[in-house]
Coordinates of C-alpha atoms (C1' of nucleotides) in Angstrom, one line a residue:
Chain J
M1 CA -0.5 25.3 -20.3
N2 CA -3.5 23.7 -21.9
E3 CA -1.5 23.3 -25.1
R4 CA 1.3 21.4 -23.2
I5 CA -1.4 19.0 -21.9
V6 CA -2.9 18.4 -25.2
D7 CA 0.5 17.9 -26.8
L8 CA 1.4 15.4 -24.1
L9 CA -1.8 13.4 -24.7
K10 CA -1.4 13.5 -28.5
K11 CA 2.2 12.5 -28.4
N12 CA 1.1 9.4 -26.5
H13 CA -1.8 8.6 -28.8
L14 CA -4.4 9.1 -26.2
S15 CA -7.9 10.6 -26.8
I16 CA -8.2 14.1 -25.4
T17 CA -10.9 13.9 -22.8
D18 CA -11.9 16.2 -19.9
S19 CA -10.8 13.8 -17.2
R20 CA -7.3 13.3 -18.7
K21 CA -6.8 17.0 -19.1
K22 CA -8.0 17.8 -15.6
I23 CA -6.0 15.1 -14.0
L24 CA -2.8 16.1 -15.9
S25 CA -3.3 19.7 -14.9
H26 CA -3.4 18.7 -11.2
F27 CA 0.0 17.2 -11.6
L28 CA 1.3 20.2 -13.4
D29 CA -0.1 22.5 -10.7
S30 CA 1.4 20.5 -7.8
N31 CA 5.1 20.4 -7.3
G32 CA 4.9 17.2 -5.3
A33 CA 3.5 13.8 -5.9
L34 CA -0.2 12.9 -5.7
A35 CA -2.1 10.0 -4.3
H36 CA -5.3 8.7 -5.9
A37 CA -7.2 10.2 -3.0
D38 CA -5.7 13.6 -3.6
I39 CA -6.9 13.6 -7.1
E40 CA -10.3 12.4 -6.0
H41 CA -10.6 15.3 -3.6
K42 CA -9.4 17.9 -6.0
S43 CA -11.8 16.7 -8.6
G44 CA -14.8 16.4 -6.3
T45 CA -17.6 14.4 -7.9
E46 CA -16.6 15.5 -11.4
F47 CA -15.3 12.0 -12.4
D48 CA -16.0 8.5 -11.3
R49 CA -13.5 6.9 -9.0
V50 CA -13.0 4.2 -11.6
T51 CA -12.1 6.7 -14.3
I52 CA -9.4 8.2 -12.1
Y53 CA -7.9 4.7 -11.5
R54 CA -8.0 3.9 -15.1
T55 CA -6.5 7.3 -16.1
L56 CA -3.6 6.9 -13.7
Q57 CA -3.0 3.4 -15.0
T58 CA -2.9 4.6 -18.5
F59 CA -0.6 7.5 -17.7
V60 CA 1.8 5.1 -15.9
E61 CA 1.8 2.7 -18.9
K62 CA 2.5 5.6 -21.3
G63 CA 5.3 6.8 -19.1
I64 CA 3.7 10.2 -18.4
I65 CA 3.7 9.6 -14.6
H66 CA 5.4 7.1 -12.4
T67 CA 4.6 5.5 -9.1
I68 CA 6.7 6.3 -6.1
P69 CA 7.8 3.8 -3.4
T70 CA 6.9 5.4 -0.1
T71 CA 7.8 4.5 3.5
D72 CA 4.1 4.4 4.5
N73 CA 3.2 2.3 1.5
S74 CA 0.6 4.6 0.1
V75 CA 0.5 4.7 -3.6
R76 CA 1.7 8.1 -5.0
Y77 CA 2.3 9.3 -8.5
A78 CA 4.5 12.0 -10.0
L79 CA 5.1 13.4 -13.4
C80 CA 8.0 11.9 -15.3
K81 CA 10.7 13.9 -16.8
D82 CA 10.8 13.9 -20.6
E83 CA 13.5 11.3 -20.8
C84 CA 11.3 9.0 -18.7
S85 CA 8.2 9.3 -20.8
A86 CA 10.1 8.9 -24.0
G87 CA 10.7 5.2 -23.8
H88 CA 10.2 2.6 -21.3
H89 CA 13.8 2.6 -20.0
H90 CA 13.2 3.2 -16.4
D91 CA 15.6 5.5 -14.8
D92 CA 16.5 6.3 -11.2
H93 CA 14.5 8.5 -8.9
V94 CA 15.1 10.3 -5.7
H95 CA 12.1 11.2 -3.6
F96 CA 11.7 13.0 -0.4
M97 CA 8.8 12.4 1.9
C98 CA 8.2 14.9 4.7
D99 CA 7.3 13.2 8.0
E100 CA 5.5 16.3 9.1
C101 CA 3.2 17.4 6.2
G102 CA 3.4 14.2 4.1
T103 CA 4.4 16.1 1.0
T104 CA 6.4 14.1 -1.5
Y105 CA 9.0 15.8 -3.6
C106 CA 10.8 14.6 -6.6
L107 CA 14.4 15.5 -6.4
D108 CA 15.3 15.1 -10.0
H109 CA 18.6 16.9 -9.8
V110 CA 20.0 14.5 -7.2
T111 CA 21.6 11.4 -8.7
V112 CA 21.3 8.0 -7.1
P113 CA 24.7 6.6 -6.4
K114 CA 25.2 3.1 -7.8
V115 CA 25.5 0.4 -5.2
E116 CA 27.3 -2.9 -5.2
L117 CA 25.0 -5.9 -5.5
P118 CA 25.7 -9.5 -4.5
A119 CA 26.7 -11.9 -7.3
G120 CA 23.9 -12.8 -9.6
F121 CA 21.8 -9.7 -8.9
T122 CA 21.2 -7.3 -11.7
A123 CA 19.6 -3.9 -11.2
T124 CA 17.3 -2.2 -13.7
Q125 CA 16.0 0.5 -11.4
N126 CA 17.1 2.4 -8.3
D127 CA 14.7 4.3 -6.1
L128 CA 16.0 6.3 -3.2
V129 CA 13.3 7.3 -0.7
V130 CA 14.6 9.9 1.8
S131 CA 12.4 10.9 4.7
G132 CA 12.7 13.7 7.2
L133 CA 11.6 17.3 7.3
C134 CA 11.1 19.5 4.3
N135 CA 12.0 23.1 4.0
K136 CA 8.6 24.3 5.0
C137 CA 8.3 22.1 8.2
S138 CA 11.8 22.4 9.6
Chain Q
M1 CA 15.3 -21.1 17.8
N2 CA 12.3 -21.1 20.0
E3 CA 14.4 -19.5 22.7
R4 CA 15.5 -16.7 20.5
I5 CA 11.9 -15.9 19.7
V6 CA 10.9 -15.9 23.4
D7 CA 13.9 -13.8 24.3
L8 CA 12.9 -11.3 21.6
L9 CA 9.4 -11.0 22.9
K10 CA 10.4 -10.7 26.5
K11 CA 13.0 -8.1 25.7
N12 CA 10.3 -6.0 24.2
H13 CA 7.8 -6.5 27.1
L14 CA 5.3 -8.4 25.0
S15 CA 3.2 -11.3 26.2
I16 CA 4.3 -14.6 24.8
T17 CA 1.5 -15.9 22.7
D18 CA 1.1 -18.5 20.0
S19 CA 0.4 -16.1 17.2
R20 CA 3.4 -13.9 18.0
K21 CA 5.7 -16.9 18.2
K22 CA 4.4 -18.4 15.0
I23 CA 4.6 -15.1 13.1
L24 CA 8.1 -14.4 14.3
S25 CA 9.2 -17.8 13.3
H26 CA 7.9 -17.2 9.8
F27 CA 10.2 -14.2 9.5
L28 CA 13.2 -16.2 10.8
D29 CA 12.5 -19.0 8.4
S30 CA 12.3 -16.8 5.4
N31 CA 15.3 -14.9 4.1
G32 CA 13.2 -12.3 2.4
A33 CA 10.5 -9.9 3.4
L34 CA 6.9 -10.9 4.0
A35 CA 3.6 -9.3 3.1
H36 CA 0.5 -9.6 5.3
A37 CA -1.0 -11.9 2.7
D38 CA 2.1 -14.2 2.9
I39 CA 1.7 -14.6 6.6
E40 CA -2.0 -15.2 6.2
H41 CA -1.4 -18.0 3.8
K42 CA 1.4 -19.6 5.8
S43 CA -0.7 -19.5 8.9
G44 CA -3.8 -20.9 7.3
T45 CA -6.9 -20.3 9.4
E46 CA -4.9 -20.6 12.6
F47 CA -5.2 -16.9 13.5
D48 CA -7.7 -14.2 12.7
R49 CA -6.8 -11.7 10.0
V50 CA -7.1 -9.0 12.6
T51 CA -4.6 -10.6 14.9
I52 CA -2.1 -10.7 12.2
Y53 CA -2.6 -7.0 11.4
R54 CA -2.2 -6.1 15.1
T55 CA 0.8 -8.4 15.6
L56 CA 2.6 -6.8 12.7
Q57 CA 1.7 -3.4 14.0
T58 CA 3.1 -4.2 17.4
F59 CA 6.3 -5.6 16.0
V60 CA 6.8 -2.5 14.0
E61 CA 6.2 -0.3 17.0
K62 CA 8.7 -2.3 19.0
G63 CA 11.3 -2.2 16.3
I64 CA 11.3 -5.9 15.7
I65 CA 10.3 -5.6 12.1
H66 CA 10.2 -2.7 9.7
T67 CA 8.1 -1.9 6.6
I68 CA 9.8 -1.8 3.3
P69 CA 9.0 0.8 0.6
T70 CA 8.3 -1.1 -2.6
T71 CA 7.9 -0.1 -6.2
D72 CA 4.6 -1.9 -6.5
N73 CA 3.4 -0.3 -3.3
S74 CA 2.5 -3.5 -1.6
V75 CA 3.2 -3.5 2.1
R76 CA 6.1 -5.7 3.1
Y77 CA 7.8 -6.4 6.4
A78 CA 11.3 -7.6 7.3
L79 CA 13.1 -8.4 10.4
C80 CA 15.2 -5.6 11.8
K81 CA 18.8 -6.0 12.6
D82 CA 19.7 -5.8 16.3
E83 CA 20.7 -2.2 16.1
C84 CA 17.4 -1.3 14.6
S85 CA 15.3 -3.0 17.2
A86 CA 17.3 -1.5 20.1
G87 CA 16.0 2.0 20.0
H88 CA 13.9 3.9 17.6
H89 CA 16.7 5.5 15.8
H90 CA 15.8 4.6 12.3
D91 CA 18.7 3.6 10.1
D92 CA 19.2 3.1 6.4
H93 CA 18.1 0.1 4.5
V94 CA 18.8 -1.3 1.1
H95 CA 16.2 -3.6 -0.4
F96 CA 16.1 -5.6 -3.6
M97 CA 12.9 -6.5 -5.3
C98 CA 13.0 -9.2 -8.0
D99 CA 10.8 -8.2 -10.9
E100 CA 10.4 -11.8 -11.8
C101 CA 9.6 -13.7 -8.6
G102 CA 8.7 -10.8 -6.4
T103 CA 11.0 -11.8 -3.6
T104 CA 12.3 -8.9 -1.5
Y105 CA 15.8 -9.2 -0.1
C106 CA 17.3 -7.1 2.6
L107 CA 20.8 -6.2 1.7
D108 CA 22.1 -5.3 5.1
H109 CA 25.7 -5.2 4.2
V110 CA 25.3 -2.6 1.4
T111 CA 25.5 1.0 2.8
V112 CA 23.3 3.7 1.5
P113 CA 25.4 6.6 0.2
K114 CA 24.4 9.9 1.6
V115 CA 22.9 12.3 -0.9
E116 CA 22.9 16.1 -1.1
L117 CA 19.5 17.6 -0.2
P118 CA 18.2 21.0 -1.1
A119 CA 18.5 23.8 1.5
G120 CA 16.1 23.4 4.4
F121 CA 15.7 19.6 4.0
T122 CA 16.9 17.3 6.7
A123 CA 16.9 13.5 6.3
T124 CA 16.3 11.1 9.1
Q125 CA 16.0 8.0 7.0
N126 CA 17.2 6.7 3.7
D127 CA 15.7 3.8 1.9
L128 CA 17.1 2.5 -1.3
V129 CA 14.9 0.2 -3.3
V130 CA 16.7 -1.6 -6.1
S131 CA 14.7 -3.7 -8.5
G132 CA 15.8 -6.1 -11.2
L133 CA 16.6 -9.8 -11.3
C134 CA 17.7 -11.8 -8.3
N135 CA 20.4 -14.5 -8.4
K136 CA 17.7 -17.2 -8.8
C137 CA 15.9 -15.6 -11.7
S138 CA 18.8 -14.2 -13.8
Chain R
dA1 C1' -22.3 13.3 -41.2
dT2 C1' -21.7 8.7 -40.2
dT3 C1' -19.1 4.9 -38.9
dT4 C1' -15.6 3.1 -35.8
dC5 C1' -13.2 2.9 -31.8
dA6 C1' -12.0 4.4 -27.3
dA7 C1' -13.3 6.2 -22.8
dT8 C1' -16.7 6.8 -19.2
dG9 C1' -20.1 5.8 -15.6
dC10 C1' -22.6 2.6 -13.1
dA11 C1' -23.1 -1.5 -10.4
dA12 C1' -21.3 -5.1 -8.3
dC13 C1' -17.6 -7.2 -6.4
dA14 C1' -12.9 -8.4 -4.2
dA15 C1' -9.2 -7.2 -1.3
dT16 C1' -7.3 -4.7 2.3
dG17 C1' -7.3 -2.5 6.5
dT18 C1' -9.7 -0.6 11.0
dT19 C1' -12.6 -0.3 15.3
dG20 C1' -15.4 -1.8 19.4
dC21 C1' -16.3 -5.2 22.5
dA22 C1' -16.9 -9.6 24.8
dA23 C1' -14.3 -13.9 25.7
dA24 C1' -10.0 -16.1 26.4
dA25 C1' -5.3 -16.3 27.6
dT26 C1' -1.2 -14.4 29.8
dT27 C1' 1.0 -12.1 33.4
dT28 C1' 1.2 -10.2 38.1
dA29 C1' 0.1 -10.3 42.8
dT30 C1' -1.6 -12.7 46.8
Chain N
dA1 C1' -1.2 -22.5 43.5
dT2 C1' -4.9 -19.5 43.0
dA3 C1' -7.2 -15.2 42.2
dA4 C1' -7.0 -10.5 40.4
dA5 C1' -5.4 -7.5 36.8
dT6 C1' -4.0 -6.8 32.4
dT7 C1' -3.2 -8.0 27.7
dT8 C1' -4.4 -10.3 23.7
dT9 C1' -7.6 -12.6 20.7
dG10 C1' -11.7 -13.5 17.8
dC11 C1' -15.8 -12.0 16.0
dA12 C1' -18.7 -8.8 13.8
dA13 C1' -19.3 -4.8 11.5
dC14 C1' -17.6 -1.3 8.9
dA15 C1' -14.4 1.8 5.9
dT16 C1' -11.3 2.3 2.3
dT17 C1' -9.1 0.9 -1.8
dG18 C1' -8.9 -1.2 -6.0
dT19 C1' -11.0 -4.3 -9.9
dT20 C1' -14.2 -6.1 -13.6
dG21 C1' -18.1 -6.3 -17.0
dC22 C1' -21.2 -4.0 -19.7
dA23 C1' -24.2 -0.5 -21.6
dT24 C1' -23.8 4.3 -22.8
dT25 C1' -21.4 8.3 -24.1
dG26 C1' -17.9 10.8 -26.4
dA27 C1' -13.8 11.3 -29.5
dA28 C1' -11.6 10.4 -33.8
dA29 C1' -11.4 8.7 -38.6
dT30 C1' -13.4 8.2 -43.1

DNA sequence: ATTTCAATGCAACAATGTTGCAAAATTTAT
DNA sequence: ATAAATTTTGCAACATTGTTGCATTGAAAT
């Protein structure tokens, strides 16, 4: 587990620091997506708020995590699949937000169907946000 | 134009006030979606910030406008189609965000294809967020 | 081990959103 | 049309969220 984290950081030419290792492990531990506040609570007073912001920013830039569009417009992050972190070619994501418990799931196996766009519009990324009840709440 | 606004407010049992009329007209004037900040700028110092927040909240509750999930997690609002404002049965939306100019378009005529969900998951709403270049920026 | 460079913590700030309450405006009833 | 009842607004104060500059600390390279 710890090796995987260190590898991920090395591969992206990032210094291996406590905060980065801890924050990455939070993502690996949780099956869902995390908001900044979640990480702040999980970490207690271990790290400065600013450090968490900057770490998340760095991870997004490196393609380790990605932001998720949500219906309640709260900022959430989730681990990228390998293909995503490799380059900066964005790919499509399907996410499920539970209206009851608020958990956000990444449905990686579901493919986003391509949609027809009006003339002159070109798409580089498709995000499908499905909301409803998850398997635990229904 | 003004009649349509008054009708819309009356239909939803809302008092007809300057701020509501003005904010609604901003939505009718713009083809895209608006953020709170957009409305604040368009309105100048005419209304208090709090009034704008509360007006938008009210409109969302009444189903006059809806929030849009965005990739940059900024809160945006757009007018609902009639079917949407009628009841509170959410329906599916397709939105397009231009990476260049940031304009958000509601693509009402595009239908969201249903996706297969894992067992135990039930969907009540599907939002598809497509990003790329709009017809003006490509 | 020492230098070099990157990352952190702190403080201060900016933006965004919320709440309570009195004043003003709108609607309803007389 | 006027007065009472209700809703909406503006103000103030506050809470949350996110950003920036800079000195200090820690990691990496020589």
